[in-house]
Amino acid sequence: MMQRPFRPEEYSLKETSPHLGGAATGDKLTTTYDLVEQMQYLYVRVVKAKDLPSKDITGSCDPYVEVKLGNYKGTTRHFEKKTNPEWNQVFAFSKERIQSSVVEITVKDKDLVKDDFIGRVLFDLNEVPKRVPPDSPLAPQWYRLEERNGHKVKGELMLAVWMGTQADEAFSEAWHSDAASVPGDGLASIRSKVYLTPKLWYLRVNVIEAQDLIPNDRTRFPEVYVKAMLGNQALRTRPSPSRTLNPMWNEDLMFVAAEPFEEHLILSVEDRIAPGKDDVLGRTVISLQHVLRRLDHKLLNSQWYNLEKHVIVDGEQKKETKFSSRIHLRICLEGGYHVLDESTHYSSDLRPTAKQLWKHNIGILELGILTAQGLLPMKTKDGRGTTDAYCVAKYGQKWVRTRTIIDSFIPKWNEQYTWEVYDPCTVITIGVFDNCHLNGGEKANGARDTRIGKVRIRLSTLETDRVYTHAYPLIVLTPAGVKKMGEVQLAVRFTCSSLLNMMHLYSQPLLPKMHYVHPLSVMQVDNLRRQATNIVSTRLSRAEPPLRKEIVEYMLDVDSHMWSMRKSKANFFRIMGVLSPLIAVAKWFDQICHWRNPLTTILIHVLFVILVLYPELILPTIFLYLFLIGVWYYRWRPRQPPHMDTRLSHAESAHPDELDEEFDTFPTSRPPDIVRMRYDRLRSVAGRIQTVVGDLATQGERLQSLLSWRDPRATALFVTFCFVAAIVLYVTPFRVVVFLAGLYTLRHPRFRHKMPSVPLNFFRRLPARTDSML
């Protein structure tokens, strides 16, 4: 199959102009839903019925209600043998799909052969009242049931019928006519929901010492270590250096704990008898409910805990307490840290765990998830491609999920959400997914919701109080290359409550104080982040409806640390992009020195003479120049939020085999010959990196060897030069020295020769430690 030519405009951001908060003339606009297009719905709330007649031979009634509007109909659950049932269910019919002028609400009796008609209530849509929040909800009323010929029959039905928008409180819980094909057990998985991640704490366990241990083998000195477990997290100390019955460790173990603290901390003291064989000398179980919480680095009191010996007798586990064996611990929940559960570059929250340490919020972030266009078919149903798309947005502890739009490549969500903002240098992530669980979790047979694409927006790149309406490309990387899955249209507004507070934040450290006073090691941070991500994904996947593990991991960028040839190249070119202005300045200065443009060189000479005569002007001139550059670039400031850049990511130019390597599992699942080829390629790339790193080290070591007497003649020359230079500089005015040095640097090409200069020759001859390398 021929690959399509790469067209950058496909992957660019497009400004849109949707009709936000729009409603018909004369309607009261809702302030809460002003970032989305208003969608009109007919709502029918079926509350309860009373005095229903029995229709079947047994004399009982199994009632349910059918709400019908044109070809769309929704049904409530049915009750067995009940004449006064209560349903309290809401049905929503999109105004775009209304095909009738009358809504028919029928009460029926569930039967094995054919359901019996009990009675109905009809409403003319032209007479249905409109309700716009913050108006109070419409009160339900009792309506007498009618026969098909209009005669009243026994039984009454309590109903409320109104026209409203998606801002209505009933919207999220309603049965939607566009999801009529979804079976009842799948309805929970298509509704919009708000999720909160559990409150995460760092748990610090300082293992100090143990006393009076009783080893099982008395003939040898025990090699003792402490193993600590919290849920599925397990850590161990180093073996005690003192091989006695009173070992000491004084070692910190760090865990991630989540509220509510359901899991216990289990500590066991173990003796390593042989490699792979350990003997438990005692264990203790500690409930986290009673563990002290600290907000700073003040030392807390330590405690002694009794160690219990577990003995198995007749298949039953009995506790035999050894009062003599004890362990000395200092345990606390750290409230002064922020538990990192996201990639550092895309953090959406940087507050410490303890609420007492939170500062006031500095603004509000509002997000309108409008529509998507041009989505690709994600699965096949009844022989044709289909997509059931929903969005997930994550910022801080709050995750939101829109409703699933069934079988549509141009879904319209028009849902709006709000977050409090505590730091502008944070990122909101929005992901679009295909729902593969419409038949309920049990029937899905381990199906995974498919990713369609992701958007990240850094709040600090947004102007305050401006509404950004753009269509963002949904780009994913596949083993076949970069692929555009469609576009998602968003409306974003960042409102600042105090400009002064926000400006002050730019002078504050990103993370809480404890991260700098008592920093965690890089290895610890990585391990704790992995544990925190696991806890968040497990908790959210247990919610109802679940926010599944694959969704949470994609939103949190769990795999971002994995090796990728493409990312390595992209990062190399990013570094080159950063250095390119410096290289450009060096080239420009070289042109000045070689008099390529005599007029410019003369002007530089004039500026140089002025700065030498008035050195106090140097710093003001530099800052004025930076100010002028900043003002000059204001004209070309970015007018759009950042979006996924395929060119920056080197996604469109990646080799197929490099992409296959990026999508390979860890550890690898590819055949040995491919792994060998990749290993050789990696060795060649690493060899080049190794050479560059070696060259950098060589230059640094040459600088060191100027004074280290490694080359005695070179150091003697340099020391003599320094002595002469010191005397000359003491005698000669500094301005004269700078003036002569500047004129020498800017000398005309006829006074230059192409050979390297004396200082450069001298520097290149200095020894480095490369001679000592094996």
Tab-separated table of N, CA, C and O in Angstrom, residues 188-198 390-404 419 429 431-435 437 447-449 533-556:
chain	number	residue	atom	x	y	z
A	188	ALA	N	-24.609	2.224	32.192
A	188	ALA	CA	-23.723	2.862	33.186
A	188	ALA	C	-22.410	3.291	32.558
A	188	ALA	O	-21.824	4.296	32.959
A	189	SER	N	-21.937	2.553	31.550
A	189	SER	CA	-20.616	2.841	30.969
A	189	SER	C	-20.647	3.962	29.936
A	189	SER	O	-19.617	4.309	29.383
A	190	ILE	N	-21.816	4.528	29.645
A	190	ILE	CA	-21.866	5.591	28.627
A	190	ILE	C	-22.216	6.948	29.223
A	190	ILE	O	-22.234	7.938	28.520
A	191	ARG	N	-22.486	7.001	30.515
A	191	ARG	CA	-22.890	8.277	31.124
A	191	ARG	C	-21.681	9.123	31.477
A	191	ARG	O	-20.596	8.604	31.714
A	192	SER	N	-21.898	10.443	31.542
A	192	SER	CA	-20.800	11.331	31.956
A	192	SER	C	-20.631	11.244	33.465
A	192	SER	O	-21.610	11.104	34.199
A	193	LYS	N	-19.383	11.313	33.907
A	193	LYS	CA	-19.088	11.163	35.339
A	193	LYS	C	-17.923	12.062	35.730
A	193	LYS	O	-17.082	12.413	34.904
A	194	VAL	N	-17.864	12.398	37.003
A	194	VAL	CA	-16.719	13.105	37.585
A	194	VAL	C	-16.076	12.165	38.599
A	194	VAL	O	-16.769	11.559	39.412
A	195	TYR	N	-14.766	11.999	38.511
A	195	TYR	CA	-14.029	11.110	39.415
A	195	TYR	C	-13.029	11.940	40.212
A	195	TYR	O	-12.492	12.924	39.708
A	196	LEU	N	-12.774	11.513	41.450
A	196	LEU	CA	-11.722	12.136	42.252
A	196	LEU	C	-10.684	11.075	42.581
A	196	LEU	O	-11.035	9.979	43.021
A	197	THR	N	-9.412	11.407	42.356
A	197	THR	CA	-8.362	10.443	42.704
A	197	THR	C	-8.233	10.405	44.218
A	197	THR	O	-8.497	11.400	44.895
A	198	PRO	N	-7.839	9.259	44.774
A	198	PRO	CA	-7.686	9.174	46.234
A	198	PRO	C	-6.582	10.104	46.705
A	198	PRO	O	-5.654	10.412	45.962
A	390	TYR	N	-15.863	8.904	23.501
A	390	TYR	CA	-16.046	9.726	24.701
A	390	TYR	C	-14.718	10.416	25.027
A	390	TYR	O	-13.669	10.011	24.546
A	391	CYS	N	-14.797	11.472	25.831
A	391	CYS	CA	-13.598	12.242	26.217
A	391	CYS	C	-13.332	12.080	27.705
A	391	CYS	O	-14.270	11.960	28.493
A	392	VAL	N	-12.058	12.120	28.056
A	392	VAL	CA	-11.648	12.157	29.463
A	392	VAL	C	-10.726	13.361	29.622
A	392	VAL	O	-9.835	13.564	28.798
A	393	ALA	N	-10.981	14.174	30.658
A	393	ALA	CA	-10.105	15.317	30.938
A	393	ALA	C	-9.600	15.189	32.367
A	393	ALA	O	-10.355	14.814	33.264
A	394	LYS	N	-8.324	15.499	32.560
A	394	LYS	CA	-7.709	15.341	33.885
A	394	LYS	C	-6.936	16.595	34.254
A	394	LYS	O	-6.095	17.068	33.499
A	395	TYR	N	-7.263	17.140	35.429
A	395	TYR	CA	-6.501	18.262	35.975
A	395	TYR	C	-6.594	18.170	37.494
A	395	TYR	O	-7.684	18.090	38.056
A	396	GLY	N	-5.446	18.143	38.154
A	396	GLY	CA	-5.447	18.005	39.612
A	396	GLY	C	-6.023	16.656	40.011
A	396	GLY	O	-5.778	15.639	39.372
A	397	GLN	N	-6.801	16.657	41.085
A	397	GLN	CA	-7.387	15.406	41.577
A	397	GLN	C	-8.684	15.061	40.861
A	397	GLN	O	-9.226	13.982	41.074
A	398	LYS	N	-9.170	15.956	40.021
A	398	LYS	CA	-10.487	15.760	39.406
A	398	LYS	C	-10.332	15.282	37.968
A	398	LYS	O	-9.687	15.930	37.154
A	399	TRP	N	-10.932	14.124	37.691
A	399	TRP	CA	-11.013	13.575	36.340
A	399	TRP	C	-12.474	13.668	35.901
A	399	TRP	O	-13.379	13.430	36.701
A	400	VAL	N	-12.708	14.006	34.643
A	400	VAL	CA	-14.086	14.016	34.132
A	400	VAL	C	-14.166	13.147	32.888
A	400	VAL	O	-13.181	12.976	32.170
A	401	ARG	N	-15.339	12.587	32.712
A	401	ARG	CA	-15.578	11.735	31.543
A	401	ARG	C	-16.901	12.151	30.935
A	401	ARG	O	-17.913	12.213	31.637
A	402	THR	N	-16.898	12.451	29.646
A	402	THR	CA	-18.151	12.834	28.982
A	402	THR	C	-18.979	11.578	28.697
A	402	THR	O	-18.483	10.462	28.837
A	403	ARG	N	-20.212	11.798	28.284
A	403	ARG	CA	-21.021	10.641	27.888
A	403	ARG	C	-20.488	10.092	26.562
A	403	ARG	O	-19.824	10.808	25.802
A	404	THR	N	-20.776	8.842	26.306
A	404	THR	CA	-20.358	8.213	25.042
A	404	THR	C	-21.414	8.515	23.978
A	404	THR	O	-22.610	8.293	24.211
A	419	TRP	N	-12.405	23.670	36.960
A	419	TRP	CA	-11.407	23.277	37.964
A	419	TRP	C	-10.868	24.529	38.650
A	419	TRP	O	-10.747	25.582	38.027
A	429	THR	N	-4.824	17.709	30.600
A	429	THR	CA	-4.747	16.683	29.553
A	429	THR	C	-6.155	16.244	29.178
A	429	THR	O	-6.974	15.962	30.061
A	431	GLY	N	-8.118	13.472	26.649
A	431	GLY	CA	-7.965	12.305	25.783
A	431	GLY	C	-9.300	11.893	25.187
A	431	GLY	O	-10.351	12.047	25.824
A	432	VAL	N	-9.277	11.385	23.968
A	432	VAL	CA	-10.496	10.885	23.301
A	432	VAL	C	-10.332	9.380	23.119
A	432	VAL	O	-9.273	8.908	22.693
A	433	PHE	N	-11.390	8.622	23.463
A	433	PHE	CA	-11.318	7.162	23.449
A	433	PHE	C	-12.558	6.577	22.790
A	433	PHE	O	-13.607	7.221	22.708
A	434	ASP	N	-12.412	5.322	22.357
A	434	ASP	CA	-13.536	4.572	21.794
A	434	ASP	C	-14.012	3.572	22.845
A	434	ASP	O	-13.217	2.778	23.356
A	435	ASN	N	-15.302	3.617	23.167
A	435	ASN	CA	-15.876	2.763	24.214
A	435	ASN	C	-16.117	1.350	23.675
A	435	ASN	O	-16.881	1.163	22.726
A	437	HIS	N	-17.128	-1.156	25.791
A	437	HIS	CA	-17.809	-1.857	26.885
A	437	HIS	C	-19.300	-1.537	26.906
A	437	HIS	O	-19.897	-1.382	27.962
A	447	ALA	N	-12.108	-6.727	26.763
A	447	ALA	CA	-11.891	-5.701	25.731
A	447	ALA	C	-11.297	-4.452	26.378
A	447	ALA	O	-11.550	-4.164	27.538
A	448	ARG	N	-10.485	-3.739	25.610
A	448	ARG	CA	-9.867	-2.512	26.111
A	448	ARG	C	-10.365	-1.326	25.289
A	448	ARG	O	-10.477	-1.425	24.066
A	449	ASP	N	-10.686	-0.234	25.979
A	449	ASP	CA	-11.088	0.974	25.261
A	449	ASP	C	-9.896	1.487	24.455
A	449	ASP	O	-8.783	1.547	24.971
A	533	THR	N	0.970	5.743	40.592
A	533	THR	CA	0.200	5.527	39.354
A	533	THR	C	-0.625	4.250	39.454
A	533	THR	O	-1.789	4.217	39.045
A	534	ASN	N	-0.024	3.196	40.006
A	534	ASN	CA	-0.749	1.929	40.183
A	534	ASN	C	-1.955	2.099	41.092
A	534	ASN	O	-3.044	1.584	40.813
A	535	ILE	N	-1.759	2.839	42.193
A	535	ILE	CA	-2.867	3.052	43.149
A	535	ILE	C	-3.991	3.834	42.482
A	535	ILE	O	-5.167	3.468	42.577
A	536	VAL	N	-3.633	4.914	41.762
A	536	VAL	CA	-4.656	5.750	41.095
A	536	VAL	C	-5.420	4.932	40.061
A	536	VAL	O	-6.656	4.959	40.016
A	537	SER	N	-4.699	4.176	39.212
A	537	SER	CA	-5.376	3.413	38.157
A	537	SER	C	-6.238	2.300	38.754
A	537	SER	O	-7.331	2.028	38.259
A	538	THR	N	-5.787	1.681	39.864
A	538	THR	CA	-6.589	0.625	40.498
A	538	THR	C	-7.861	1.206	41.096
A	538	THR	O	-8.953	0.653	40.913
A	539	ARG	N	-7.728	2.340	41.800
A	539	ARG	CA	-8.908	2.944	42.431
A	539	ARG	C	-9.930	3.416	41.401
A	539	ARG	O	-11.135	3.203	41.558
A	540	LEU	N	-9.447	4.073	40.343
A	540	LEU	CA	-10.389	4.591	39.335
A	540	LEU	C	-11.024	3.455	38.540
A	540	LEU	O	-12.160	3.577	38.077
A	541	SER	N	-10.310	2.339	38.378
A	541	SER	CA	-10.903	1.209	37.638
A	541	SER	C	-11.931	0.474	38.491
A	541	SER	O	-12.698	-0.335	37.982
A	542	ARG	N	-11.970	0.767	39.818
A	542	ARG	CA	-12.973	0.161	40.680
A	542	ARG	C	-14.197	1.059	40.859
A	542	ARG	O	-15.137	0.708	41.567
A	543	ALA	N	-14.171	2.268	40.240
A	543	ALA	CA	-15.322	3.178	40.346
A	543	ALA	C	-16.462	2.627	39.483
A	543	ALA	O	-16.301	1.645	38.768
A	544	GLU	N	-17.616	3.264	39.566
A	544	GLU	CA	-18.762	2.814	38.771
A	544	GLU	C	-19.358	3.993	38.028
A	544	GLU	O	-19.904	4.899	38.653
A	545	PRO	N	-19.298	4.118	36.705
A	545	PRO	CA	-18.623	3.161	35.829
A	545	PRO	C	-17.103	3.294	35.952
A	545	PRO	O	-16.607	4.370	36.294
A	546	PRO	N	-16.365	2.222	35.678
A	546	PRO	CA	-14.913	2.287	35.869
A	546	PRO	C	-14.224	3.193	34.856
A	546	PRO	O	-14.641	3.272	33.705
A	547	LEU	N	-13.197	3.903	35.330
A	547	LEU	CA	-12.283	4.605	34.425
A	547	LEU	C	-11.108	3.648	34.284
A	547	LEU	O	-10.310	3.501	35.197
A	548	ARG	N	-11.039	2.962	33.166
A	548	ARG	CA	-10.214	1.754	33.080
A	548	ARG	C	-8.721	2.044	33.107
A	548	ARG	O	-8.283	3.144	32.801
A	549	LYS	N	-7.987	1.003	33.480
A	549	LYS	CA	-6.542	1.106	33.702
A	549	LYS	C	-5.820	1.653	32.471
A	549	LYS	O	-4.964	2.520	32.571
A	550	GLU	N	-6.207	1.168	31.265
A	550	GLU	CA	-5.518	1.612	30.044
A	550	GLU	C	-5.741	3.102	29.793
A	550	GLU	O	-4.885	3.793	29.242
A	551	ILE	N	-6.915	3.633	30.227
A	551	ILE	CA	-7.218	5.061	30.062
A	551	ILE	C	-6.329	5.881	31.000
A	551	ILE	O	-5.682	6.846	30.591
A	552	VAL	N	-6.305	5.469	32.285
A	552	VAL	CA	-5.546	6.211	33.298
A	552	VAL	C	-4.059	6.219	32.944
A	552	VAL	O	-3.389	7.257	33.021
A	553	GLU	N	-3.527	5.077	32.515
A	553	GLU	CA	-2.095	4.995	32.196
A	553	GLU	C	-1.747	5.859	30.986
A	553	GLU	O	-0.685	6.486	30.946
A	554	TYR	N	-2.653	5.920	29.996
A	554	TYR	CA	-2.417	6.759	28.813
A	554	TYR	C	-2.447	8.243	29.202
A	554	TYR	O	-1.612	9.032	28.743
A	555	MET	N	-3.391	8.608	30.084
A	555	MET	CA	-3.505	10.008	30.501
A	555	MET	C	-2.325	10.434	31.379
A	555	MET	O	-1.917	11.594	31.372
A	556	LEU	N	-1.774	9.490	32.153
A	556	LEU	CA	-0.660	9.807	33.057
A	556	LEU	C	0.709	9.613	32.397
A	556	LEU	O	1.736	9.762	33.052
